[in-house]
Coordinates of C-alpha atoms in Angstrom, one line a residue:
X735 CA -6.7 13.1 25.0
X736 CA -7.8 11.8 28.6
X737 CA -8.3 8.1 28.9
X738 CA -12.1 7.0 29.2
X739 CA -13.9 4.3 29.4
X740 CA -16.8 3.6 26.5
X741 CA -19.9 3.2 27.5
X742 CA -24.0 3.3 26.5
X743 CA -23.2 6.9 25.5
X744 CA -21.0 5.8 22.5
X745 CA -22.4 2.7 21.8
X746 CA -24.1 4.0 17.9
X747 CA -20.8 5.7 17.4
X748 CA -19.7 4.7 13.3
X749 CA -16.7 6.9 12.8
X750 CA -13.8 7.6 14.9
X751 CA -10.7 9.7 14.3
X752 CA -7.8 10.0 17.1
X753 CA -5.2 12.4 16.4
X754 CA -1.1 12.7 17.9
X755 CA -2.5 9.3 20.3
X756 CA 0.5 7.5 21.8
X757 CA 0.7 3.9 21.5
X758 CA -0.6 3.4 25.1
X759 CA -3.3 4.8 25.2
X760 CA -4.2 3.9 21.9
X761 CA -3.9 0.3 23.3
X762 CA -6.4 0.7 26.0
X763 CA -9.2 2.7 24.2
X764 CA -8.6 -0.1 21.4
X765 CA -9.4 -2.3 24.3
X766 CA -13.1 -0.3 24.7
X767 CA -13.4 0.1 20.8
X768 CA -14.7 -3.6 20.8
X769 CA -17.6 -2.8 22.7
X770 CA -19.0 -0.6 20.4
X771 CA -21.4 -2.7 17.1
X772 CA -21.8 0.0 15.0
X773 CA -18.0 1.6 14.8
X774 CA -16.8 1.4 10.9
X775 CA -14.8 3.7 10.3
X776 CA -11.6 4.5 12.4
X777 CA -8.1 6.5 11.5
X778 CA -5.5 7.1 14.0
X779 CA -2.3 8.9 13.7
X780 CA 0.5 8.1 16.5
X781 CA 3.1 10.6 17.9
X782 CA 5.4 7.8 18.9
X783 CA 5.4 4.2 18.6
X784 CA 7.5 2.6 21.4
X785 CA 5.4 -0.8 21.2
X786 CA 5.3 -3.0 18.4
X787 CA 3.0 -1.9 15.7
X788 CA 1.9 -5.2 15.2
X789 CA -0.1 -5.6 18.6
X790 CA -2.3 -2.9 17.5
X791 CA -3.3 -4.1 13.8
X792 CA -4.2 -7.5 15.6
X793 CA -6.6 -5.4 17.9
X794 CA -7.7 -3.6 14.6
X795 CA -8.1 -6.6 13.0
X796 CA -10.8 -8.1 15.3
X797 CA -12.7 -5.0 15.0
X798 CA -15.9 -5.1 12.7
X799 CA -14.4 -1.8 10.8
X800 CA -15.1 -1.4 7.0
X801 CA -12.4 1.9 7.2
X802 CA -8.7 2.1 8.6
X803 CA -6.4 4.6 8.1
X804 CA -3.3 4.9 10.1
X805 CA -0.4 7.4 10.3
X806 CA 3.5 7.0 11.9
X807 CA 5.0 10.1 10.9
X808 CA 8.9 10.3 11.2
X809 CA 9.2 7.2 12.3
X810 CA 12.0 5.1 9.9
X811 CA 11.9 1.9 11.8
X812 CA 9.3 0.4 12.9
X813 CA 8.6 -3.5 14.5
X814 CA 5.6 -5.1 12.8
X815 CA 5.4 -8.6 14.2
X816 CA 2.3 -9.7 13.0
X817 CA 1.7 -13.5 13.0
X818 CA 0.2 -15.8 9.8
X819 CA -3.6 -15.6 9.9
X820 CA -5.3 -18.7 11.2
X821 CA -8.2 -20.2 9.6
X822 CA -11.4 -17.9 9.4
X823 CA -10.2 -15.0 11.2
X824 CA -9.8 -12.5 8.7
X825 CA -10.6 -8.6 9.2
X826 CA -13.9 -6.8 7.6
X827 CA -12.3 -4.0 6.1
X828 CA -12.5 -2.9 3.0
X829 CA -10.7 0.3 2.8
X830 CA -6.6 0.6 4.2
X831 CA -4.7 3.4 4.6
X832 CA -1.3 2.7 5.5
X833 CA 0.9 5.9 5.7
X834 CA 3.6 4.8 7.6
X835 CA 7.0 2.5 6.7
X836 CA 6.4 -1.1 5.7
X837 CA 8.4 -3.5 4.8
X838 CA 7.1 -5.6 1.7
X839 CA 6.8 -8.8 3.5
X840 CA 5.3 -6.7 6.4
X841 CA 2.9 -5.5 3.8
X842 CA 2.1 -9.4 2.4
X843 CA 1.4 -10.2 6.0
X844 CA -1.1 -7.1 6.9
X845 CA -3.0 -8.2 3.4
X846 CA -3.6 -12.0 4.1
X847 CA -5.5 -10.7 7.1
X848 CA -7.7 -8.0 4.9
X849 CA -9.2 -10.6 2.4
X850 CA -12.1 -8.3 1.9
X851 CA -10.4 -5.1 0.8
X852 CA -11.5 -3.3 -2.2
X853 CA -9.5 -0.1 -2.0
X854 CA -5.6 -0.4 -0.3
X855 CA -3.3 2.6 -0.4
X856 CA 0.2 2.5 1.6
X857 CA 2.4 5.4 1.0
X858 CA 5.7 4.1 2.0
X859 CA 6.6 0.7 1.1
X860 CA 10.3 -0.2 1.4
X861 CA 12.4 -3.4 0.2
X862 CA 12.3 -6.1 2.9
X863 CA 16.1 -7.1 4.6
X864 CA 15.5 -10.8 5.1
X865 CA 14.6 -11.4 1.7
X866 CA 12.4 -14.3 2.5
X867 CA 9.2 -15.0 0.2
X868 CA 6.1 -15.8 1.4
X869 CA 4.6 -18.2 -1.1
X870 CA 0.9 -17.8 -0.3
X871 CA -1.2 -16.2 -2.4
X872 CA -3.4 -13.0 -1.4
X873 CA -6.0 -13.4 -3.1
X874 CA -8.1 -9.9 -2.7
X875 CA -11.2 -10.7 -5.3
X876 CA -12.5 -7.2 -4.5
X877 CA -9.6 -5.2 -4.6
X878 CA -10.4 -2.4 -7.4
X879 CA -8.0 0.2 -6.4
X880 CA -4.3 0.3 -5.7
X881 CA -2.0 3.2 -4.8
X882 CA 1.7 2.5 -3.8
X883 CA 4.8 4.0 -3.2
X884 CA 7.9 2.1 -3.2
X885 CA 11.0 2.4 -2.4
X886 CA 14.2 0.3 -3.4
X887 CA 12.3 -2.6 -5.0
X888 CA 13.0 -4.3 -7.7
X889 CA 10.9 -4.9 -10.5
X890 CA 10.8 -8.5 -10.3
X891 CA 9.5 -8.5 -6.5
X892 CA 6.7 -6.1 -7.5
X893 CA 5.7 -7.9 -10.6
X894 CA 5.5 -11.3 -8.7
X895 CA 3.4 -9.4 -5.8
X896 CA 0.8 -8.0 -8.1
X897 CA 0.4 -11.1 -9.3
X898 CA -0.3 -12.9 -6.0
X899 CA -3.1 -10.8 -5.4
X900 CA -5.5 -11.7 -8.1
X901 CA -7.7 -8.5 -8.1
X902 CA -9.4 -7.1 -10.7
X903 CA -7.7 -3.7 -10.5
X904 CA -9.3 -0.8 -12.0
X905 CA -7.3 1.8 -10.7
X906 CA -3.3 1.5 -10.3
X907 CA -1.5 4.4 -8.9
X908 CA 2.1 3.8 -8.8
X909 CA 4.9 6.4 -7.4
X910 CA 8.5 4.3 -7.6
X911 CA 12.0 5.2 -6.5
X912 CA 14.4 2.3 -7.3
X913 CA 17.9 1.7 -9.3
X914 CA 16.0 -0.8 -11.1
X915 CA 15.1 0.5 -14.4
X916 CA 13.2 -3.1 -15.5
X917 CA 10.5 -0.3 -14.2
X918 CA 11.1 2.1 -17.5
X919 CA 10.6 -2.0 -19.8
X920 CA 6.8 -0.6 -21.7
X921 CA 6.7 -3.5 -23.5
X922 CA 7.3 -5.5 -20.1
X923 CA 4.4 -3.7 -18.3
X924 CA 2.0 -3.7 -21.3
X925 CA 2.5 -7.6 -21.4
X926 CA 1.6 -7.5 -17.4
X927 CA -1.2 -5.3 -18.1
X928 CA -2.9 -7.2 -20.6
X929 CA -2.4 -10.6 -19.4
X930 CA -3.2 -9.8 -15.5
X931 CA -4.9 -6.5 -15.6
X932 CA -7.8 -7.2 -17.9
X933 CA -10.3 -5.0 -16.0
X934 CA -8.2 -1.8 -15.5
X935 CA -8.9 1.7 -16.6
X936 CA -6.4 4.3 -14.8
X937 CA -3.2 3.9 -15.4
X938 CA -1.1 6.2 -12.9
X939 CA 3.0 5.5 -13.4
X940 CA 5.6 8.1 -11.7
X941 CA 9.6 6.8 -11.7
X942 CA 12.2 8.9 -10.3
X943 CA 16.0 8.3 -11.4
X944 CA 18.0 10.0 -9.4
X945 CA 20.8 12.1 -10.9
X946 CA 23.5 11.6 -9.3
X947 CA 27.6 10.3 -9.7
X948 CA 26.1 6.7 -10.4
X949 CA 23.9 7.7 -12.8
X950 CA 24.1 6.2 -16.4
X951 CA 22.1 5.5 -19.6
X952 CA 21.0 1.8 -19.8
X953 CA 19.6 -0.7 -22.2
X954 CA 16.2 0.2 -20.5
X955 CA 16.3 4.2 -21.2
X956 CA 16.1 3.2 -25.1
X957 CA 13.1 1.7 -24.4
X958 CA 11.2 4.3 -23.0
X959 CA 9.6 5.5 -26.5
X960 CA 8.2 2.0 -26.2
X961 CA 5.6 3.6 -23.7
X962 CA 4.3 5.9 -27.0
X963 CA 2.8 2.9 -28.7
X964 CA -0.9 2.0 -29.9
X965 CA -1.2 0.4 -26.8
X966 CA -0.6 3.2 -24.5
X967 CA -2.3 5.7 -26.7
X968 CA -5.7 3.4 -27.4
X969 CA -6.1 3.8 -23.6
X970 CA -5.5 7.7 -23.4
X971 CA -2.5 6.8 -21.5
X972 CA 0.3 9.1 -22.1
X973 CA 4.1 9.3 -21.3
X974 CA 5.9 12.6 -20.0
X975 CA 9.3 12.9 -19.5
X976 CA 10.9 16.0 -17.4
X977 CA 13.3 16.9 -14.9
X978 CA 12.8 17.8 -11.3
X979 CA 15.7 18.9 -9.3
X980 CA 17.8 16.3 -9.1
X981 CA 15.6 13.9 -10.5
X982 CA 14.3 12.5 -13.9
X983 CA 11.0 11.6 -13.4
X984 CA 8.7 9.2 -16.0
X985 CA 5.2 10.0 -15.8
X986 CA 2.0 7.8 -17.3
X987 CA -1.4 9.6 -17.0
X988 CA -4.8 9.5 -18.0
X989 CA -5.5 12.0 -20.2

């Protein structure tokens, strides 16, 4: 894509999509993108990212978009400095799409920017290496609909995020890959559920053990009938259990 310069041409242009975009040039038509009043909806997908991620959701942020979506594929590491919002500069939109890697306190960050969000799905979410907590709380009072997958994170962690964000979920979509097998605890997440998810209706669960040398049967594998109770079932949400290459994989659906 050639580098241009926006102008009265663009200027009732709502949605944008930029495919296989560099991180410089992105930059510089980001630079243009806030010249245009009606833009709401933008995705972007980067074929490298040799700058730090971060600089470009601060652009993004200070963008009146109601529509993100971005893309980093096969990129493990990524930088995503991003600093603490300051006072009454948070971002309109209300749908994110995050498919690229993430820490979780990279994640925590991104959100206390996106107060407004009703519908967040980020696709590769992985445990964080400092291990520090932010204590804030996220507060998105329009978030409806959550999908996640995870990677290495423990229960507790993902328990104590969910309830930071104090949104009245009506959708959570869950895909997990973790040792921790608090995850497989029904009677845990049907405590969670009805003291913290009051208005929810879809229930989407996926865990994947991996068979392997270190696999073994826990306290927490006995539990798993636990996910066939009257609670589970009242709400036409039901438990499968099969195997999938090297994999054992715990399933909750809708019916």
């Amino acid at each position: 894509m050639n580098l241009f310069i926006i102008d009265s041409l663009f200027s009732r242009l709502e949605s944008l999509t930029l495919n296989s975009i560099s991180t410089y040039k992105l930059l510089i038509i980001l630079f243009y993108l806030k010249s245009l009043p009606y833009l709401s909806s933008l995705s972007i997908c980067l074929n490298n990212c040799s700058h730090d991620l971060g600089d470009i959701y601060q652009i993004i942020f200070h963008l009146s978009l109601k529509y993100f979506r971005v893309a980093v594929p096969r990129h493990p590491h990524l930088c995503i400095t991003i600093p603490i919002v300051a006072q009454n500069q948070f971002s309109s939109i209300e749908y994110l799409f995050i498919y690229h890697r993430c820490t979780f306190n990279q994640l925590t960050i991104i959100l206390l920017h996106t107060p407004r969000l009703s519908h967040l799905h980020c696709f590769n979410i992985i445990e964080s290496k400092d291990h520090s907590k932010s204590e804030s709380m996220i507060k998105l009072h329009s978030l409806t609909h959550l999908t996640m997958t995870l990677y290495n994170l423990e229960f507790d962690d993902f328990e104590e995020f969910l309830l930071k964000l104090c949104s009245p979920l009506q959708l959570f979509d869950a895909k997990i890959k973790s040792r921790d097998r608090i995850y497989l605890n029904a009677d845990r997440w049907e405590r969670f559920i009805s003291q913290n998810m009051t208005s929810l209706i879809r229930f989407i669960f996926r865990y994947s053990d991996i068979i392997d040398d270190e696999f073994e049967l826990t306290f927490y594998h006995s539990l798993i009938n636990r996910f066939t109770s009257s609670f589970w079932i009242d709400r036409k949400w039901f438990f499968k259990l099969f195997i999938e290459e090297d994999e054992l994989i715990y399933s909750i659906r809708p019916y």
